[in-house]
Coordinates of C-alpha atoms and ligand atoms in Angstrom, one line a residue:
M1 CA 4.4 22.6 -14.0
S2 CA 6.8 20.1 -12.0
K3 CA 5.3 17.6 -9.4
E4 CA 5.3 18.2 -5.8
L5 CA 6.2 14.7 -4.5
V6 CA 4.5 13.1 -1.6
Q7 CA 6.7 11.2 0.5
I8 CA 6.0 7.3 0.3
F9 CA 5.9 5.9 4.5
D10 CA 6.4 2.4 3.9
T11 CA 5.0 0.5 7.2
T12 CA 4.7 -2.9 6.2
L13 CA 7.2 -4.1 8.4
R14 CA 4.7 -2.2 11.7
D15 CA 0.8 -2.0 11.7
G16 CA 1.9 -4.2 8.5
E17 CA 3.3 -7.2 10.6
Q18 CA 1.4 -6.8 13.3
V19 CA -1.6 -9.4 11.4
P20 CA -1.7 -12.7 13.0
G21 CA 0.7 -15.2 12.1
C22 CA 2.5 -12.9 9.9
K23 CA 5.6 -12.8 11.9
L24 CA 8.9 -11.8 10.2
D25 CA 12.4 -13.2 12.3
A26 CA 15.1 -10.8 12.0
P27 CA 16.9 -12.1 7.9
Q28 CA 13.3 -12.0 6.6
K29 CA 13.0 -8.4 8.0
L30 CA 16.1 -6.5 6.9
E31 CA 15.2 -8.7 3.4
I32 CA 12.4 -7.2 3.5
A33 CA 14.3 -3.8 4.7
A34 CA 16.3 -3.6 1.6
R35 CA 14.2 -4.1 -0.8
L36 CA 12.1 -0.8 0.4
D37 CA 15.0 1.2 -0.2
E38 CA 15.3 0.0 -3.1
L39 CA 11.4 1.1 -4.3
G40 CA 12.0 3.9 -3.2
V41 CA 10.3 4.9 -0.9
D42 CA 10.8 7.8 1.4
V43 CA 10.4 6.1 5.1
I44 CA 10.3 2.2 6.5
E45 CA 8.7 2.2 9.8
A46 CA 10.6 -1.2 11.4
G47 CA 8.9 -1.9 14.4
F48 CA 7.9 -0.7 17.8
P49 CA 11.4 -0.7 19.9
V50 CA 9.3 -1.2 23.4
S51 CA 7.9 -3.9 22.6
S52 CA 10.2 -6.9 22.4
P53 CA 14.3 -7.5 22.4
G54 CA 13.6 -9.2 19.3
D55 CA 11.9 -5.9 17.5
F56 CA 14.3 -3.4 19.2
K57 CA 17.4 -5.5 18.1
A58 CA 15.0 -6.3 14.2
V59 CA 14.6 -1.8 14.5
A60 CA 18.2 -1.4 15.2
Q61 CA 19.4 -3.7 12.1
V62 CA 17.6 -2.0 9.7
A63 CA 19.0 1.2 10.8
A64 CA 22.3 -0.2 10.2
L65 CA 21.3 -1.1 6.2
V66 CA 18.9 1.4 5.5
K67 CA 21.4 3.4 3.0
N68 CA 18.3 6.3 1.8
A69 CA 15.0 5.9 3.9
T70 CA 14.0 7.5 7.2
V71 CA 14.5 4.9 9.3
C72 CA 11.6 5.1 12.4
G73 CA 10.5 3.1 15.3
L74 CA 7.1 3.3 17.0
T75 CA 6.5 4.5 20.4
R76 CA 3.4 5.5 23.7
S77 CA 3.8 8.8 25.1
V78 CA 5.4 7.4 27.1
Q79 CA 9.4 7.9 27.9
K80 CA 10.5 4.6 28.5
D81 CA 9.2 3.7 24.5
I82 CA 10.7 6.9 23.9
E83 CA 14.3 6.2 24.9
V84 CA 14.1 2.3 23.7
A85 CA 13.5 3.3 20.6
A86 CA 15.8 6.5 20.2
Q87 CA 18.9 3.5 21.0
A88 CA 17.4 1.0 18.3
L89 CA 17.4 4.1 15.8
K90 CA 20.7 5.3 16.7
A91 CA 22.9 4.0 13.8
A92 CA 20.2 5.3 11.2
K93 CA 21.3 7.4 8.9
R94 CA 17.6 9.8 9.1
P95 CA 15.8 8.4 12.2
R96 CA 12.5 8.6 13.0
I97 CA 10.6 9.2 16.4
H98 CA 7.2 8.3 15.5
T99 CA 5.3 8.7 18.8
G100 CA 2.0 9.5 19.9
I101 CA -1.7 9.0 21.4
G102 CA -5.6 9.1 20.8
T103 CA -7.6 12.1 20.6
S104 CA -10.9 10.9 20.0
D105 CA -13.8 11.6 23.0
S106 CA -14.0 7.2 22.9
H107 CA -10.2 7.5 23.5
I108 CA -9.3 9.7 26.6
K109 CA -11.8 8.5 28.2
Y110 CA -12.5 4.6 28.0
K111 CA -8.2 3.9 27.3
F112 CA -7.1 7.0 28.9
N113 CA -10.1 7.6 31.8
S114 CA -8.2 11.1 31.1
T115 CA -9.3 14.9 29.9
R116 CA -8.6 16.8 26.9
E117 CA -6.5 19.5 28.2
Q118 CA -4.1 15.9 29.9
I119 CA -4.0 14.6 26.9
I120 CA -3.0 17.6 25.7
E121 CA 0.0 18.1 28.1
R122 CA 0.7 13.9 27.6
A123 CA 1.3 15.1 23.3
V124 CA 3.8 17.8 24.2
A125 CA 5.3 16.3 27.0
A126 CA 5.7 13.6 24.4
V127 CA 7.6 15.4 21.0
S128 CA 9.4 17.3 23.6
Y129 CA 11.2 14.4 24.5
A130 CA 11.5 12.6 21.6
K131 CA 13.1 16.2 19.7
T132 CA 15.8 15.8 22.7
F133 CA 17.0 12.0 21.4
V134 CA 16.2 13.4 16.7
E135 CA 16.0 16.3 15.5
D136 CA 12.9 14.4 13.2
V137 CA 9.6 13.9 15.3
E138 CA 6.3 12.0 13.8
F139 CA 3.5 12.6 16.3
Y140 CA 0.4 10.6 16.3
A141 CA -3.3 11.3 17.5
E142 CA -4.6 7.3 16.9
D143 CA -7.9 8.0 16.5
A144 CA -7.3 11.3 14.4
G145 CA -10.7 10.1 11.7
R146 CA -13.7 10.3 15.0
T147 CA -11.8 13.1 15.7
D148 CA -13.5 16.3 16.9
N149 CA -11.6 18.5 14.1
E150 CA -11.2 21.6 16.4
Y151 CA -9.6 20.0 19.6
L152 CA -8.0 17.6 16.8
A153 CA -6.9 21.5 15.8
R154 CA -5.2 23.0 18.5
V155 CA -3.2 19.4 20.0
C156 CA -2.1 19.5 16.2
E157 CA -0.8 23.2 17.0
A158 CA 0.6 22.3 20.2
V159 CA 3.1 19.8 19.2
I160 CA 4.2 21.6 15.6
K161 CA 5.3 24.6 19.0
A162 CA 6.9 21.5 20.5
G163 CA 8.9 20.6 17.6
A164 CA 7.4 18.2 15.5
T165 CA 8.0 17.5 11.8
V166 CA 5.5 15.3 10.9
L167 CA 1.0 15.0 11.8
N168 CA -0.4 11.4 11.4
I169 CA -3.7 12.0 10.9
P170 CA -4.8 8.3 11.9
D171 CA -8.5 7.2 10.4
T172 CA -6.9 3.5 12.8
T173 CA -10.6 2.6 12.7
G174 CA -11.1 2.5 8.9
Y175 CA -13.8 5.2 9.5
C176 CA -13.6 8.4 8.1
L177 CA -15.2 8.8 4.5
P178 CA -13.7 10.1 1.1
A179 CA -14.8 13.3 1.7
E180 CA -14.7 14.1 6.1
Y181 CA -11.3 12.5 6.2
G182 CA -10.7 15.6 3.0
A183 CA -12.4 17.6 5.2
K184 CA -10.1 16.8 8.2
I185 CA -7.0 17.5 6.1
K186 CA -7.6 21.1 4.5
Y187 CA -9.1 22.4 8.3
L188 CA -6.2 21.8 10.1
K189 CA -4.0 22.7 6.5
E190 CA -6.5 26.3 7.1
N191 CA -6.5 26.2 11.2
V192 CA -3.9 25.3 13.0
T193 CA -1.6 28.0 12.9
G194 CA 2.8 27.2 12.8
I195 CA 1.4 24.0 10.1
E196 CA 3.8 25.8 7.1
K197 CA 6.4 23.7 9.8
A198 CA 5.0 20.1 9.4
I199 CA 4.0 17.7 6.8
L200 CA 0.5 15.5 7.3
S201 CA 1.0 12.5 6.6
C202 CA -2.8 10.6 5.8
H203 CA -2.7 6.5 8.0
C204 CA -5.6 5.0 6.5
H205 CA -7.4 1.8 7.6
N206 CA -9.2 -0.4 5.5
D207 CA -12.5 -2.0 7.9
L208 CA -14.7 0.0 5.3
G209 CA -12.5 -0.2 1.9
L210 CA -11.8 3.0 1.2
A211 CA -8.4 3.6 2.7
T212 CA -6.8 4.6 -0.5
A213 CA -9.4 6.3 -1.1
N214 CA -8.8 8.2 1.6
S215 CA -5.3 8.7 1.6
I216 CA -5.9 10.2 -1.7
E217 CA -8.3 12.3 -0.6
G218 CA -5.7 13.4 2.0
V219 CA -2.9 14.8 0.0
I220 CA -5.7 16.6 -2.6
N221 CA -6.2 18.4 0.0
G222 CA -3.0 19.9 1.3
A223 CA -1.3 15.8 3.0
R224 CA 2.3 15.2 2.0
Q225 CA 3.1 12.2 3.5
I226 CA 1.2 8.8 3.0
E227 CA 1.6 6.4 5.5
C228 CA 1.0 2.2 3.9
T229 CA 1.9 -1.0 3.3
I230 CA 3.1 -3.8 0.9
N231 CA -0.4 -5.6 -0.2
G232 CA -2.6 -3.1 1.8
I233 CA -1.8 -6.1 5.0
G234 CA -2.3 -4.1 8.2
E235 CA -4.5 -4.7 11.6
R236 CA -7.2 -6.8 10.7
A237 CA -8.9 -5.2 7.0
G238 CA -5.6 -3.9 6.3
N239 CA -4.2 -0.4 5.6
T240 CA -3.6 1.7 2.6
S241 CA -1.6 -0.5 -0.5
L242 CA 1.2 0.7 -1.3
E243 CA 1.3 -0.5 -5.3
E244 CA -2.4 1.5 -5.6
V245 CA -1.5 4.6 -4.0
V246 CA 2.1 5.3 -6.3
M247 CA 0.2 4.0 -9.0
V248 CA -3.0 6.5 -8.8
L249 CA -1.2 9.0 -8.5
R250 CA 0.4 7.8 -11.5
Q251 CA -1.5 7.2 -13.6
H252 CA -3.5 11.0 -12.9
P253 CA -0.7 13.3 -14.0
H254 CA -3.5 16.5 -13.6
L255 CA -3.2 15.9 -10.3
N256 CA 1.1 16.9 -10.5
L257 CA 1.3 14.6 -7.2
D258 CA 3.8 12.3 -7.9
S259 CA 6.0 9.6 -5.9
R260 CA 10.1 8.3 -6.0
V261 CA 8.4 5.1 -6.2
N262 CA 10.5 3.3 -8.7
S263 CA 6.6 1.2 -10.2
K264 CA 9.0 -1.6 -12.0
L265 CA 9.9 -3.3 -8.6
L266 CA 6.2 -3.3 -7.0
Y267 CA 5.2 -6.5 -8.4
S268 CA 8.3 -9.1 -7.1
T269 CA 7.7 -6.4 -4.3
S270 CA 4.3 -7.9 -3.2
Q271 CA 5.5 -11.1 -4.0
M272 CA 8.5 -10.8 -1.9
V273 CA 5.7 -9.6 1.3
S274 CA 3.3 -13.1 0.8
H275 CA 6.2 -14.8 0.5
H276 CA 7.7 -14.5 3.5
M277 CA 4.7 -13.6 5.5
G278 CA 2.8 -16.5 3.8
M279 CA 0.0 -14.6 2.9
I280 CA -2.0 -15.1 0.1
V281 CA -2.6 -12.0 -2.4
Q282 CA -5.9 -11.7 -3.6
P283 CA -5.7 -13.0 -7.4
N284 CA -8.4 -9.8 -7.6
K285 CA -6.2 -7.3 -5.6
A286 CA -5.3 -3.8 -7.9
I287 CA -1.6 -3.6 -9.5
V288 CA 0.0 -6.8 -8.0
G289 CA -2.9 -9.7 -8.1
A290 CA -2.9 -13.0 -10.3
N291 CA -6.5 -11.3 -12.6
A292 CA -5.4 -7.6 -12.2
F293 CA -4.0 -8.1 -16.0
A294 CA -5.4 -11.8 -16.7
H295 CA -8.9 -10.3 -19.7
S296 CA -10.7 -13.2 -19.9
S297 CA -13.7 -13.0 -21.7
G298 CA -13.9 -13.3 -25.5
I299 CA -15.7 -9.7 -25.8
H300 CA -12.6 -7.4 -23.2
Q301 CA -9.8 -11.0 -24.6
D302 CA -10.5 -9.6 -28.6
G303 CA -9.9 -5.8 -27.4
V304 CA -6.9 -6.1 -25.8
I305 CA -5.6 -8.5 -28.7
K306 CA -6.1 -5.5 -31.0
N307 CA -5.6 -2.3 -28.5
R308 CA -3.9 -3.3 -25.1
E309 CA -5.0 0.1 -24.0
T310 CA -8.6 -0.9 -24.6
Y311 CA -8.8 -2.5 -21.9
E312 CA -5.9 -1.4 -19.9
I313 CA -5.5 1.6 -18.2
I314 CA -2.0 0.5 -16.9
D315 CA 1.3 -1.0 -18.4
P316 CA 1.5 -4.2 -16.6
A317 CA 5.8 -3.8 -17.6
D318 CA 4.9 -0.2 -15.2
V319 CA 4.9 -3.0 -12.5
G320 CA 7.0 -5.5 -13.5
V321 CA 4.5 -7.7 -14.9
N322 CA 5.8 -9.8 -17.9
A323 CA 2.6 -9.5 -19.2
S324 CA -1.2 -9.5 -20.0
S325 CA -2.6 -12.4 -20.3
I326 CA -5.2 -13.8 -22.2
I327 CA -6.7 -16.1 -19.6
L328 CA -8.6 -18.9 -22.3
T329 CA -11.7 -20.3 -21.0
A330 CA -15.7 -21.9 -22.1
R331 CA -16.2 -17.8 -22.6
S332 CA -12.9 -16.9 -25.5
G333 CA -13.3 -16.1 -28.6
R334 CA -11.1 -16.9 -31.6
A335 CA -9.3 -14.2 -31.5
A336 CA -8.2 -15.1 -28.2
L337 CA -8.1 -19.0 -29.1
A338 CA -5.5 -18.3 -32.6
Y339 CA -3.4 -15.5 -30.2
R340 CA -2.0 -18.1 -27.0
A341 CA -1.9 -21.1 -31.0
K342 CA -0.1 -18.8 -32.5
L343 CA 2.6 -18.6 -29.4
V344 CA 2.8 -22.3 -29.3
G345 CA 3.4 -22.6 -32.7
Y346 CA 0.5 -23.1 -34.6
E347 CA -0.1 -20.3 -37.0
L348 CA -4.4 -21.4 -38.5
T349 CA -5.7 -19.8 -41.3
K350 CA -9.8 -18.2 -41.4
T351 CA -11.1 -22.2 -42.3
Q352 CA -8.4 -24.1 -40.0
L353 CA -9.2 -21.7 -37.1
D354 CA -13.5 -22.1 -37.1
I355 CA -12.8 -26.0 -36.8
V356 CA -10.4 -25.8 -34.3
Y357 CA -12.1 -23.8 -32.0
E358 CA -15.3 -26.6 -31.6
Q359 CA -12.7 -28.5 -30.4
F360 CA -11.3 -26.4 -28.2
L361 CA -15.2 -25.8 -26.8
V362 CA -15.0 -29.1 -25.9
F363 CA -12.8 -28.9 -23.5
A364 CA -13.4 -25.7 -22.1
D365 CA -16.6 -27.0 -21.5
R366 CA -14.8 -29.9 -19.6
K367 CA -12.0 -28.0 -18.1
K368 CA -11.9 -24.4 -15.7
E369 CA -9.1 -22.8 -18.5
V370 CA -7.1 -24.7 -20.9
L371 CA -3.9 -24.6 -21.0
D372 CA -0.3 -24.7 -23.8
D373 CA -0.2 -28.4 -23.2
D374 CA -4.1 -28.6 -23.9
I375 CA -3.7 -26.5 -26.8
H376 CA -1.6 -29.2 -28.4
E377 CA -3.5 -32.0 -27.6
I378 CA -6.5 -29.4 -29.9
V379 CA -4.9 -29.2 -32.9
K380 CA -4.2 -33.4 -32.9
L381 CA -7.5 -33.8 -32.3
S382 CA -9.2 -31.0 -34.8
P383 CA -10.4 -32.5 -38.8
I384 CA -7.7 -30.2 -40.0
D385 CA -4.1 -30.0 -43.3
R386 CA -1.1 -29.4 -41.5
Ligands
LIG401 O1 -3.8 3.2 13.0 C1 -3.3 4.1 13.5 O2 -3.5 5.2 14.3 C2 -1.4 3.7 13.9 C3 -0.8 5.1 15.0 C4 -0.4 3.8 16.3 C5 0.0 5.4 13.9 O3 -1.4 1.9 13.8
LIG402 ZN1 -2.5 1.6 11.6

């Protein structure tokens, strides 16, 4: 059975760029946009055009540059925002306006001092207005994670009637549990008249570390777009990490879901974004962290040297990482030392290895990590015939 494709909507340049200190200049934005297009994402959210002249210009430049992906601009449910976004997207081959409004009772009362009925009217007006500029209009129901499902279904129904092509269901505060978020998507699939005319989209924040799990539950329950960022960057604890959702779908074929992303470009894209944003990738970050394919305990090293799959579920080459690494520390055993020694030119017999290993432990107890140069030194100091 052929797999169903999940659209990957990258918002590194919009939600990701909202991170304090991560501001990008125009050439950096363009370089990242070109790379995202090459990576194979379906949609690039390039910015929030009305927010500043610089953002307007960046969205317009990205729109003109991108060859394959849909280019999207964010707006509030405000006419001026929509007009400015439409203008910024003029040169896009596939333009999309992403408009929306808060739908949780808390947003309605405190942010808008409004009522549920008035919010539906504003949502419909925004989508209808956006449709006068572009065919592809995505609607976001901000704080959908904390919005009552019955009301959310009414909002979705109304904006589909107004022409929305994609319904974004953001867990804006990262509050939902995976089962709860999945049930929300299922409820909308089953209770919104006209839902077959639109794609449901997951936009999950990571405040409780559940963004990836929630997005995956969303697609298991019928959503067909995931909004995410490279390295999971974004407001507060971040957004869903693109590399994680792409690889979850790829590593679990029984889900029958996949994306068009070329996973071999994931590592280099992660490095590019980290470099331009000045934001280091935590070493234990899944898929792209420095330790994602590094093995340091003796038991694990022995297992990986015998067969990589003993402790790795992903082939590093599939995400563009050169090779698994065997890190030499005081926890390493003879197998790891022999392996690394061979890589730098020493084929040790069993007796030689026993002797070199004694010397290695002396070194390793003094240093956090034993490097290639240290191996040469260790072998030199070991009383073996060579
Ligand atoms: O988190 C959120 O709700 C958003 C919307 C503006 C889409 O980023
Ligand atoms: Zn967001």
